[in-house]
Amino acid sequence: MAGGGNPVTPIWDRLLHVCFHGDYEENACFHGDYEEEKEEEEEEEEERGTLDLSPLLNKAMMLQARSWLSRARSFSTVSNNPLRVCVVGSGPAGFYTAEKTLKAHQGAEVDIIDRLPTPFGLVRSGVAPDHPETKIVINQFSRVAQHERCSFFGNVTLGSSISLSDLRELYHVVVLAYGSESDRALGIPGEDLMGIHSAREFVWWYNGHPDCRNLDPDLKSTDTAVILGQGNVALDVARILLRPTSELATTDISSHVLTALEESSIRKVYLVGRRGPVQAACTTKELREVLGIKNLYVHIKEADLVKTPADEEEMKNNRIQRRVHELLSKAAASGSSQPNSGQRELHFVFFRKPDSFLESDERSGHVSGVHVEKTFLKGVGPGKQIAVGTGEFEDLDCGMVLKSIGYKSVPVNGLPFDHNKGVVPNIRGRVVTDPLGDPTQVEIGLYVCGWLKRGPTGIIATNLYCAEETVASISEDLERGVLKSRSSLPKPGREGLLQLLNDRNVRPLTFNAWEKIDSEEKSLGSLRNKPREKLTTWEDLLKAAAMK
Amino acid sequence: MLKELSKGRYLSTSGTGYKRQHWRPLLTLPSETKAFQGSAFQKYRHFSTADAGDTCDEGSERNDTISVTFVDKYGEDQLIQVPIGMSLLEAAHENDIELEGACEGSLACSTCHVIVMDMDYYNKLEDPTDEENDMLDLAFGLTESSRLGCQIVAKPELDGIRVAIPAATRNFAVDGFVPKPH
């Protein structure tokens, strides 16, 4: 697409070594040495056809090249031919990528697209409403979005509004940071029964994500919920179910959710893990919080807390595991042996793996419990133990199940994907063409960051380091000239994107539109003594975005 | 002498303490975060300039600040003067030192992790609270003398402290690739 009108450019492109020193076009140095390019020629098939021409190049052509270069220089200013970067996804991985790119490449233009009208990804729809401090990072991300060389376009969906190949034509660099919007499945009988949800859906529901606005989990037909998993998402979900609603009322939790929680009959929550307290995947802050809920009876079997030598070995070099175990031990020792009447209950259930879901006799198609198998730990390597079934089973009766066993990424057309790991195969953020083939064969100009790159684990700050790595790879590729043949050609970037979206009747929403939504949500919130009242339907979001 | 002192904001002359504006005046805080705005600064101690004694102006300035050296992730030293009562996170930002602060000092992240380079100085700090330890659990490149920059508050005993910003990403930024000289 780009440069197609100038048939000589690929030749000169090969001919004249162009070095980019981080700041891309401004510091571009032009060297006349052809030899340096030879090694790279082998790598780029599409340009191989031009190679044989090289001996034919004469002085006249060199002059032509110079003339092209002087033109290239003249439009190679910041405004005319910047490095154009598109980041897909506006969560922490996307925003940190944008921030690092803007910093590393003076003059680069970065566009962030998101399928939602609202930016910030899981900071908005993942972080629990009672964790407002964690959301403060939105300030930093907003400054990035308002950077003069950065634009945000919401309501643009990769795969339907625009394809990956469109983006790669429009931009020199495309960084996919759209996270994990699906769930791992257990693959056990009864998983489709009513009353079983993924924790992701439940979290999206209480955080007002428009896609789960109507999840409407039934909290009134049962007093018991089983949460499968013991990571931080599981603890968040348990806390939302058990925490006094008066304490949630002043958060940005969606009003319809607050009402549902106020009417909830759930009093007892089981947190079920396949392995023991040493292997629990939660962190200390979240554990401390859930253990500290007012008037909550916490049950942990003392016997489960006994550490084996293998446990000790595993904990030796893991501060979180040591401190989590310590917290659980303290809670087990200090709690009363019986719940008071009316007291809400949290039961930590270790060494149990779900085998199947039980269907209710009274309510057909509805879950009534989880059939679990007892497990023991088996060492499979230094510091690593897995759960193995003992053949002994028991039932946990419940009317609701939340599966918190991990998120999963979803591929788009044209994107190499490792279905086993649920991530895009990559080397330090560079997308590898074939996950089973040559690991050094990468997709030029295509990168990943965040959960799509490394799987659904880690905290917001993990994305900071993840983005640094990806942006370092981009810089390296520019400096090495891997991206050169494309980046020395102008690309349409933002203008082309907006044109294409316009042609397809897709209406992108800018950061300014988000600010209108933001301001509407805040003013609705102030009426209810909340920091914000989220707009939770597409209709309301689009209406607010269109306000004058 | 000091760019931050020239702004004249840190020298409290009253005994009532002070609350500063946020360290990034450009930003508009969403209202949900406002409740936390002050949290980073609650630890500020107020020092009357009278405490500095009756030395000359320069002397009193010196007594109201301490020297802090940040060793950045490339190993470069940056020596700054930090007013008594200010956190190292805020001081870093005032001096354009690259130290992240995602939660702006509200103890909800680990991005302002620094390593105190001398155990003697580390021991002069109050022990980290459970909440700080919970965040340090998640810090990259944690060491025995790691702290959160937002929780280290300048006090006279800390004059001369050196802290390193962990180089979690130094290795892969280079990745064996050396740009050719020109």
XYZ file of C-alpha atoms in Angstrom:
730
model
C 0.000 0.000 0.000
C 2.355 2.680 1.206
C 5.103 3.593 -1.211
C 3.424 1.660 -3.932
C 3.408 4.735 -6.147
C 7.160 4.868 -6.213
C 8.614 1.737 -7.746
C 12.208 2.715 -7.148
C 11.992 3.098 -3.428
C 12.498 -0.552 -2.557
C 15.758 -0.542 -4.469
C 17.114 2.542 -2.818
C 15.847 1.233 0.348
C 18.068 -1.768 -0.026
C 20.891 0.281 -1.357
C 21.338 2.865 1.237
C 21.764 1.902 4.758
C 19.533 3.899 6.990
C 20.169 3.842 10.680
C 17.624 4.796 13.203
C 18.858 5.778 16.581
C 15.874 5.528 18.747
C 14.388 8.790 17.669
C 13.629 7.440 14.270
C 13.250 9.997 11.532
C 14.978 12.935 13.102
C 18.304 11.252 13.539
C 18.207 9.069 10.494
C 21.732 8.632 9.195
C 22.233 7.645 5.627
C 25.199 5.528 4.773
C 26.044 4.513 1.267
C 27.273 1.072 2.122
C 25.400 -1.648 0.437
C 27.372 -4.501 1.903
C 25.921 -4.177 5.326
C 22.553 -4.921 3.951
C 23.433 -8.214 2.388
C 22.777 -10.398 5.371
C 19.360 -8.993 5.861
C 18.430 -9.534 2.259
C 18.156 -13.222 2.821
C 15.557 -12.659 5.457
C 13.043 -10.686 3.522
C 11.561 -12.717 0.809
C 9.373 -10.099 -0.726
C 12.312 -7.969 -1.660
C 14.478 -10.713 -2.977
C 13.468 -9.938 -6.500
C 15.161 -6.604 -6.372
C 18.537 -7.942 -5.381
C 19.776 -8.999 -8.752
C 19.445 -5.455 -9.954
C 22.216 -4.259 -7.743
C 25.136 -4.806 -10.107
C 23.278 -2.772 -12.697
C 23.066 0.275 -10.587
C 24.939 3.098 -12.097
C 25.739 6.633 -11.318
C 22.525 7.906 -12.771
C 20.548 5.697 -10.493
C 22.607 6.810 -7.565
C 21.718 10.358 -8.378
C 18.128 9.364 -8.576
C 18.506 7.784 -5.206
C 19.947 10.943 -3.762
C 17.124 12.915 -5.173
C 14.645 10.521 -3.599
C 16.500 10.715 -0.358
C 16.477 14.450 -0.288
C 12.759 14.299 -0.790
C 12.532 11.653 1.853
C 14.456 13.923 4.146
C 12.258 16.860 3.427
C 9.091 15.000 4.281
C 10.807 12.952 6.876
C 10.002 15.525 9.481
C 8.076 14.826 12.619
C 4.813 16.008 11.190
C 4.965 14.335 7.814
C 6.528 10.965 8.205
C 6.699 9.889 11.783
C 6.976 6.359 13.019
C 3.330 5.345 13.182
C 2.389 2.958 15.912
C -0.967 1.418 16.678
C -1.624 -0.155 20.062
C -4.673 -2.393 20.262
C -6.181 -2.394 23.736
C -6.188 0.395 26.291
C -5.568 -1.464 29.511
C -2.327 -1.226 31.490
C -0.340 -3.141 28.858
C -1.593 -0.843 26.099
C -1.047 2.383 27.972
C 2.381 1.425 29.279
C 3.351 0.428 25.729
C 2.131 3.783 24.426
C 3.952 5.669 27.160
C 7.243 3.856 26.604
C 6.947 4.233 22.834
C 6.297 7.962 23.025
C 9.317 8.320 25.246
C 11.693 6.086 23.302
C 10.778 7.492 19.900
C 10.639 11.251 19.788
C 8.293 12.061 16.961
C 6.481 8.737 16.917
C 2.718 8.930 16.674
C 0.853 6.436 18.770
C -2.805 5.558 18.320
C -4.527 3.402 20.904
C -7.693 1.634 19.824
C -10.178 -0.189 22.031
C -13.407 -1.978 21.297
C -15.141 -0.242 24.220
C -16.000 3.444 24.310
C -14.154 3.551 27.633
C -10.392 3.246 28.080
C -8.273 1.605 30.813
C -9.281 -2.051 30.368
C -9.172 -4.012 33.575
C -8.357 -0.948 35.650
C -11.974 -0.047 34.989
C -13.559 -3.463 34.655
C -11.230 -5.720 36.632
C -9.965 -3.856 39.681
C -12.524 -4.242 42.475
C -14.706 -1.223 43.293
C -13.379 -1.177 46.850
C -9.815 -0.759 45.583
C -9.924 2.877 44.441
C -6.223 3.395 45.214
C -5.307 0.796 42.621
C -7.207 2.804 40.023
C -5.166 5.957 40.611
C -2.910 4.823 37.773
C -5.707 6.098 35.514
C -4.248 9.576 36.119
C -0.980 8.533 34.547
C -2.734 6.791 31.644
C -4.884 9.863 31.020
C -1.761 11.999 30.715
C -0.486 9.541 28.113
C -3.766 9.695 26.193
C -3.591 13.481 26.226
C -0.032 13.532 24.951
C 0.186 15.546 21.729
C 1.483 12.567 19.793
C -1.047 10.113 21.190
C -4.677 9.480 20.297
C -7.291 7.195 21.748
C -10.039 5.727 19.584
C -12.700 3.755 21.389
C -15.536 1.814 19.797
C -13.102 0.301 17.283
C -12.990 -3.487 17.306
C -10.062 -5.405 15.910
C -11.516 -8.167 13.779
C -14.793 -6.457 12.872
C -14.274 -2.695 12.551
C -10.805 -3.260 11.208
C -8.673 -6.283 10.423
C -5.181 -7.001 11.591
C -3.890 -6.805 8.038
C -5.546 -3.381 7.639
C -3.693 -2.163 10.704
C -0.399 -3.563 9.508
C -0.835 -1.727 6.225
C -1.669 1.518 7.979
C 1.042 1.478 10.637
C 4.727 0.699 10.796
C 4.284 -0.965 14.147
C 1.222 -2.714 15.552
C 1.303 -3.769 19.194
C -1.498 -6.062 20.289
C -2.324 -5.594 23.958
C -5.950 -6.630 24.039
C -5.587 -9.024 26.932
C -7.688 -12.042 27.724
C -11.404 -11.721 27.257
C -12.387 -15.341 27.647
C -12.112 -18.043 30.273
C -10.363 -21.311 30.747
C -12.782 -24.175 31.069
C -12.552 -27.060 33.511
C -13.878 -29.516 30.966
C -15.823 -31.523 33.536
C -19.449 -32.727 33.446
C -22.145 -30.232 34.334
C -20.098 -27.141 33.558
C -23.002 -25.621 31.591
C -25.527 -25.815 34.425
C -27.266 -22.627 35.435
C -25.766 -20.920 38.431
C -22.214 -21.513 37.229
C -20.378 -18.455 36.000
C -16.814 -17.574 35.286
C -15.343 -15.182 37.818
C -14.482 -12.917 34.900
C -18.152 -12.503 34.019
C -19.039 -11.895 37.637
C -16.277 -9.288 37.942
C -17.374 -7.606 34.704
C -20.914 -7.589 36.075
C -20.097 -5.886 39.362
C -17.768 -3.490 37.568
C -20.419 -2.426 35.079
C -18.852 -3.841 31.903
C -21.507 -3.411 29.198
C -21.014 -6.989 27.982
C -22.067 -8.421 31.355
C -24.722 -5.846 32.230
C -27.379 -8.519 32.035
C -25.539 -11.407 33.672
C -28.011 -11.230 36.522
C -26.507 -13.930 38.742
C -29.075 -15.509 41.033
C -27.961 -14.563 44.549
C -31.351 -15.131 46.157
C -31.979 -18.841 45.787
C -29.112 -20.115 47.872
C -27.076 -19.333 50.954
C -23.882 -20.926 49.649
C -21.469 -20.098 46.842
C -18.448 -22.135 45.838
C -15.532 -20.310 44.258
C -13.115 -22.551 42.406
C -9.630 -21.089 42.621
C -7.731 -19.224 45.296
C -6.047 -16.439 43.396
C -6.671 -12.734 43.806
C -9.689 -12.746 41.500
C -11.237 -15.461 43.667
C -10.565 -13.395 46.787
C -12.009 -10.260 45.167
C -15.178 -12.122 44.278
C -15.430 -13.629 47.771
C -14.959 -10.213 49.333
C -17.673 -8.634 47.190
C -20.065 -11.428 48.182
C -19.250 -11.246 51.897
C -18.424 -7.642 52.641
C -21.158 -5.548 54.298
C -22.979 -3.792 51.463
C -22.935 -0.538 53.422
C -19.195 -0.502 52.825
C -19.634 -1.064 49.101
C -22.312 1.609 48.760
C -19.755 4.404 48.661
C -17.605 2.771 45.985
C -18.110 2.941 42.223
C -19.874 -0.434 42.231
C -22.786 -0.400 39.801
C -26.099 0.431 41.458
C -27.970 -2.545 40.043
C -25.224 -4.736 41.482
C -25.381 -3.089 44.878
C -29.121 -3.753 44.963
C -28.558 -7.392 44.026
C -25.933 -7.741 46.761
C -28.219 -6.088 49.322
C -30.878 -8.643 48.491
C -28.376 -11.506 48.342
C -29.046 -14.523 50.554
C -25.500 -15.818 50.262
C -23.966 -16.211 53.708
C -21.388 -18.891 53.139
C -18.545 -18.923 50.627
C -16.161 -21.799 49.958
C -12.811 -20.992 48.352
C -11.604 -24.230 46.829
C -8.019 -24.941 45.816
C -6.515 -28.071 44.328
C -3.351 -27.641 46.319
C -2.463 -26.458 49.816
C -2.031 -23.155 51.628
C 1.606 -22.946 50.555
C 0.569 -23.003 46.895
C -2.362 -20.577 47.141
C -2.062 -18.127 44.250
C -3.269 -15.037 46.110
C -1.144 -12.190 47.401
C -0.958 -10.922 50.952
C -2.852 -7.685 50.490
C -5.962 -9.371 49.135
C -5.774 -12.157 51.708
C -5.342 -9.721 54.586
C -8.370 -7.839 53.317
C -10.716 -10.793 53.035
C -9.622 -12.107 56.434
C -10.325 -8.678 57.894
C -13.970 -8.431 56.784
C -16.154 -7.320 59.671
C -18.057 -9.977 61.521
C -16.844 -12.802 59.302
C -16.277 -16.342 60.488
C -13.176 -17.743 58.780
C -12.598 -21.459 58.710
C -9.257 -23.018 57.834
C -8.452 -26.602 58.794
C -5.382 -26.595 61.028
C -4.322 -29.923 59.533
C -4.103 -28.348 56.074
C -1.511 -25.894 57.348
C 1.054 -28.537 58.195
C 4.049 -28.062 55.939
C 5.950 -30.913 54.348
C 9.686 -30.689 53.637
C 8.770 -30.114 49.982
C 6.553 -27.207 51.062
C 9.422 -25.763 53.089
C 11.663 -26.053 50.066
C 9.081 -24.314 47.886
C 8.645 -21.497 50.387
C 12.314 -20.948 51.021
C 12.808 -18.560 48.180
C 9.298 -17.242 47.947
C 8.443 -14.374 50.199
C 4.778 -14.194 49.137
C 4.210 -17.869 49.859
C 5.797 -17.505 53.294
C 3.732 -14.470 54.181
C 0.492 -15.931 52.807
C 1.026 -19.070 54.853
C 1.757 -16.984 57.910
C -1.475 -15.004 57.456
C -3.542 -18.151 56.994
C -1.947 -19.727 60.078
C -2.719 -16.671 62.174
C -6.307 -16.633 60.955
C -6.699 -20.331 61.710
C -5.325 -19.889 65.217
C -7.225 -16.756 66.164
C -10.680 -17.565 64.803
C -13.501 -18.954 66.895
C -14.391 -22.585 66.422
C -18.037 -21.977 65.558
C -19.760 -19.197 63.678
C -22.157 -16.992 65.625
C -25.702 -17.084 64.420
C -26.168 -14.900 61.384
C -22.445 -14.493 60.910
C -21.221 -14.744 57.338
C -18.758 -17.546 56.708
C -15.668 -18.005 54.580
C -14.270 -21.523 54.287
C -10.861 -22.179 52.801
C -10.982 -25.635 51.254
C -7.570 -26.978 50.321
C -6.542 -30.179 48.532
C -9.784 -30.593 46.567
C -10.194 -30.693 42.820
C -13.549 -30.380 41.076
C -14.661 -33.582 39.413
C -18.166 -32.701 38.240
C -21.065 -30.390 38.964
C -24.238 -31.711 40.522
C -27.647 -30.868 39.123
C -30.446 -29.860 41.446
C -33.400 -32.230 41.831
C -35.831 -29.394 42.508
C -34.568 -26.939 39.922
C -33.849 -28.724 36.723
C -30.801 -27.493 34.846
C -29.509 -25.677 37.919
C -26.367 -26.461 39.871
C -26.772 -27.836 43.389
C -23.197 -28.676 44.275
C -19.683 -29.584 43.278
C -18.399 -33.138 43.416
C -14.758 -32.836 44.454
C -11.891 -35.268 44.732
C -9.389 -35.069 47.560
C -5.835 -34.557 46.431
C -2.293 -34.859 47.661
C 0.814 -33.113 46.428
C 3.406 -34.784 44.287
C 6.794 -33.233 43.574
C 7.505 -32.834 39.884
C 10.724 -30.892 40.043
C 12.603 -28.644 42.392
C 10.155 -26.385 44.193
C 7.182 -27.550 42.156
C 4.369 -29.771 43.337
C 1.171 -30.722 41.570
C -2.171 -31.984 42.904
C -2.964 -35.635 42.301
C -6.350 -37.200 43.028
C -6.642 -39.726 45.854
C -9.782 -41.401 44.591
C -11.746 -40.136 47.600
C -14.661 -37.865 46.814
C -17.047 -35.578 48.624
C -19.789 -33.101 47.716
C -19.924 -29.408 48.440
C -23.542 -28.282 48.334
C -24.130 -24.865 46.827
C -26.489 -22.922 44.604
C -23.864 -20.864 42.841
C -20.400 -21.598 41.475
C -17.858 -19.055 40.291
C -14.965 -20.500 38.349
C -11.844 -18.482 38.983
C -9.335 -20.694 37.256
C -7.851 -18.274 34.782
C -8.594 -16.051 31.842
C -7.883 -16.935 28.249
C -6.948 -14.829 25.247
C -8.857 -14.958 21.984
C -6.997 -14.856 18.638
C -7.979 -12.737 15.636
C -7.628 -13.539 11.938
C -4.065 -13.493 10.731
C -2.526 -13.698 14.187
C -0.258 -16.612 15.079
C -1.643 -18.177 18.239
C -0.552 -20.880 20.649
C -3.823 -22.550 21.573
C -2.229 -24.674 24.260
C -0.862 -21.760 26.211
C -3.595 -19.353 25.131
C -1.049 -16.701 24.162
C 0.561 -15.299 21.036
C 3.937 -16.977 20.487
C 6.570 -14.296 20.810
C 10.180 -13.512 21.509
C 10.386 -10.537 23.842
C 7.206 -9.218 22.318
C 8.005 -9.951 18.678
C 5.278 -12.148 17.227
C 6.658 -15.470 16.031
C 5.095 -16.594 12.736
C 4.679 -20.282 13.491
C 4.515 -21.465 17.099
C 5.643 -24.931 16.026
C 8.137 -23.866 13.396
C 11.234 -21.726 13.299
C 11.210 -19.644 16.490
C 13.337 -16.935 14.919
C 10.909 -16.248 12.085
C 8.971 -13.227 13.264
C 6.152 -11.119 11.867
C 7.760 -7.837 10.900
C 6.175 -4.869 12.616
C 3.862 -6.957 14.784
C 4.311 -7.123 18.547
C 2.400 -8.162 21.650
C 2.300 -6.967 25.231
C 0.485 -7.870 28.439
C -1.671 -10.935 28.952
C -1.805 -11.734 25.254
C 1.986 -12.005 25.385
C 2.660 -13.759 28.675
C -0.644 -15.177 29.881
C -3.173 -13.865 32.393
C -1.037 -13.366 35.476
C 0.630 -10.560 37.333
C -0.318 -7.170 38.629
C -0.680 -3.817 36.889
C 3.015 -3.100 37.374
C 3.967 -6.327 35.615
C 2.773 -4.646 32.433
C 5.240 -1.854 32.978
C 8.144 -4.260 32.611
C 6.348 -6.200 29.929
C 5.884 -3.000 27.899
C 9.507 -1.995 28.406
C 10.553 -5.291 26.938
C 8.262 -5.004 23.921
C 9.241 -1.399 23.249
C 12.917 -2.331 23.579
C 12.348 -4.971 20.900
C 10.718 -2.373 18.650
C 13.654 -0.013 19.169
C 16.119 -2.761 18.468
C 14.326 -3.764 15.290
C 14.363 -0.152 14.135
C 18.037 0.210 14.921
C 18.950 -3.076 13.290
C 17.007 -2.150 10.212
C 14.597 -5.053 10.467
C 11.749 -2.582 10.379
C 13.617 -0.236 8.092
C 12.259 -1.244 4.725
C 8.807 -0.373 5.959
C 9.480 2.452 8.319
C 11.477 4.462 5.829
C 8.311 4.542 3.782
C 5.581 6.843 4.887
C 2.512 5.108 6.260
C -0.962 6.625 6.440
C -1.350 5.950 10.163
C -4.094 7.841 11.951
C -5.430 9.588 8.878
C -5.719 6.314 7.016
C -7.345 4.631 9.982
C -9.990 7.322 10.318
C -10.643 7.249 6.579
C -11.077 3.488 6.593
C -13.359 3.557 9.631
C -15.407 6.289 8.027
C -15.758 4.209 4.856
C -17.053 1.362 6.983
C -19.433 3.487 9.002
C -17.579 2.871 12.230
C -17.651 5.860 14.530
C -14.472 6.013 16.611
C -14.794 7.734 19.965
C -11.930 9.961 21.002
C -10.533 10.552 24.455
C -12.660 13.649 24.507
C -15.746 11.442 24.157
C -14.512 9.392 27.082
C -14.132 12.573 29.108
C -17.803 13.267 28.493
C -18.704 9.779 29.695
C -16.383 10.275 32.641
C -17.967 13.544 33.578
C -21.489 12.152 33.223
C -20.604 9.181 35.419
C -19.110 11.413 38.059
C -22.094 13.674 38.168
C -24.453 10.688 38.432
C -22.231 9.345 41.188
C -22.256 12.539 43.174
C -26.037 12.248 43.483
C -25.569 8.950 45.295
C -22.504 9.824 47.315
C -20.347 7.632 45.100
C -17.195 8.573 43.205
C -18.982 7.616 40.000
C -22.003 5.766 38.723
C -20.806 3.779 35.751
C -22.832 3.773 32.573
C -23.305 0.073 31.989
C -25.075 -0.216 28.648
C -23.691 0.450 25.206
C -26.630 2.737 24.569
C -25.942 4.928 27.610
C -22.228 5.023 26.907
C -22.724 6.085 23.304
C -25.326 8.643 24.312
C -23.029 10.222 26.899
C -20.131 10.201 24.433
C -22.233 12.154 21.952
C -23.264 14.847 24.428
C -22.429 18.409 23.511
C 21.041 26.199 44.605
C 17.947 24.075 44.442
C 15.250 24.230 41.957
C 12.601 23.032 44.354
C 13.636 25.467 47.021
C 13.417 28.326 44.622
C 9.742 27.592 44.383
C 9.611 28.330 48.069
C 6.893 25.808 48.719
C 8.561 23.473 51.101
C 9.801 25.775 53.777
C 7.033 25.761 56.247
C 7.293 28.553 58.681
C 4.180 27.870 60.666
C 3.726 25.196 63.214
C 0.488 23.993 61.729
C 1.985 21.891 59.006
C 0.937 22.094 55.455
C -0.671 20.163 52.762
C 0.792 20.441 49.365
C -0.814 20.276 46.047
C -0.377 17.127 44.130
C 3.030 16.647 42.555
C 1.649 16.703 39.072
C -0.214 19.950 38.903
C -1.126 19.315 35.279
C -3.417 16.488 35.987
C -7.001 16.597 36.985
C -7.691 14.020 39.589
C -10.782 11.936 39.100
C -12.925 12.460 42.124
C -12.599 8.903 43.358
C -8.928 9.395 43.843
C -9.191 12.644 45.691
C -9.712 10.912 48.960
C -6.232 9.589 48.611
C -4.646 12.759 47.528
C -3.421 13.581 50.953
C -2.364 10.138 51.938
C 1.092 10.406 50.504
C 1.779 13.499 52.437
C 0.349 12.709 55.807
C 3.749 11.740 57.027
C 5.114 15.179 56.438
C 6.665 16.611 59.463
C 6.670 20.310 59.731
C 9.880 21.953 60.487
C 9.938 25.557 61.360
C 12.750 27.435 59.732
C 13.610 28.603 63.223
C 14.776 25.074 63.961
C 17.504 25.564 61.486
C 19.251 27.923 63.857
C 20.545 31.368 63.184
C 23.003 30.643 60.456
C 22.981 32.397 57.150
C 20.293 31.739 54.570
C 22.280 29.111 52.779
C 22.874 27.342 56.011
C 19.246 27.184 56.921
C 18.407 25.859 53.503
C 20.982 23.197 53.972
C 19.533 22.219 57.302
C 16.040 21.927 55.929
C 17.036 19.530 53.222
C 19.082 16.398 53.030
C 21.236 15.040 50.248
C 19.866 11.994 48.517
C 21.530 10.128 45.686
C 19.411 8.153 43.270
C 21.267 5.564 41.239
C 19.165 5.142 38.140
C 18.693 1.932 36.246
C 21.666 2.706 34.035
C 23.895 3.049 37.078
C 24.116 6.844 36.875
C 24.147 8.851 40.094
C 21.784 11.734 40.553
C 22.336 13.809 43.647
C 19.398 15.884 44.788
C 18.425 17.873 47.850
C 15.225 16.713 49.467
C 13.272 18.853 51.921
C 12.749 17.299 55.318
C 9.358 15.630 55.397
C 9.144 14.869 51.700
C 8.939 11.322 50.443
C 11.574 10.082 48.048
C 8.871 9.331 45.493
C 7.793 12.909 45.452
C 11.364 14.160 45.496
C 12.196 11.971 42.513
C 9.298 13.381 40.551
C 10.150 16.956 41.495
C 13.596 16.321 40.039
C 12.560 14.449 36.911
C 14.098 11.252 38.141
C 12.489 8.253 36.502
C 10.763 6.527 39.350
C 7.308 5.187 38.647
C 4.510 6.000 41.047
C 1.394 4.365 39.659
C -0.729 4.772 42.790
C 0.775 8.153 43.662
C 1.911 7.127 47.101
C -1.265 5.490 48.358
C 0.389 2.152 49.119
C -1.471 0.285 46.429
C 1.380 -0.622 44.098
C 5.046 -1.450 44.145
C 6.265 0.697 41.297
C 8.276 3.153 43.411
C 10.447 0.351 44.768
C 13.979 1.495 45.636
C 16.918 -0.314 47.159
C 18.690 1.400 50.040
C 22.328 0.832 49.204
C 23.780 1.074 52.692
C 22.434 -1.070 55.517
C 23.296 1.646 58.050
C 20.825 3.951 56.379
C 18.301 1.185 55.927
C 18.384 0.575 59.665
C 17.658 4.228 60.339
C 14.267 3.827 58.671
C 11.224 2.805 60.592
C 10.231 -0.782 59.905
C 7.895 -1.203 56.969
C 4.247 -1.658 57.886
C 2.343 -4.796 56.892
C 0.768 -2.834 54.093
C 4.140 -1.767 52.719
C 5.433 -5.312 53.042
C 2.388 -6.561 51.146
C 3.361 -4.306 48.272
C 7.070 -5.133 48.528
C 6.057 -8.774 48.051
C 5.245 -7.819 44.488
C 8.242 -5.613 43.762
C 10.623 -6.606 41.009
C 14.147 -7.409 42.101
C 13.354 -7.308 45.813
C 16.355 -7.195 48.142
C 16.943 -7.218 51.892
C 17.100 -3.440 51.886
C 14.194 -2.722 49.548
C 11.616 -0.073 50.434
C 8.908 1.842 48.668
C 10.054 5.310 47.708
C 6.736 6.763 48.880
C 7.366 5.459 52.387
C 10.869 6.829 52.840
C 10.418 10.300 54.221
C 13.393 12.648 54.391
C 14.673 13.228 57.909
C 18.008 14.618 59.076
C 19.524 11.217 59.927
C 19.072 10.166 56.320
C 21.346 12.894 54.955
C 23.639 11.231 52.417
C 21.424 8.224 51.735
C 21.875 6.442 48.408
C 19.038 4.523 46.830
C 19.043 2.499 43.638
C 16.163 2.207 41.211
C 16.083 -1.491 40.330
C 17.285 -2.336 36.865
C 14.686 -4.967 36.142
C 14.823 -4.246 32.476
C 18.444 -3.305 31.949
C 19.433 -6.625 30.489
C 16.841 -7.023 27.866
C 17.097 -3.424 26.774
C 20.549 -4.280 25.494
C 20.119 -7.933 24.653
C 23.659 -8.312 23.405
C 23.036 -5.776 20.693
C 25.573 -3.011 20.411
C 24.701 -0.229 17.996
C 27.440 0.368 15.461
C 29.421 3.527 16.054
C 29.201 6.345 13.570
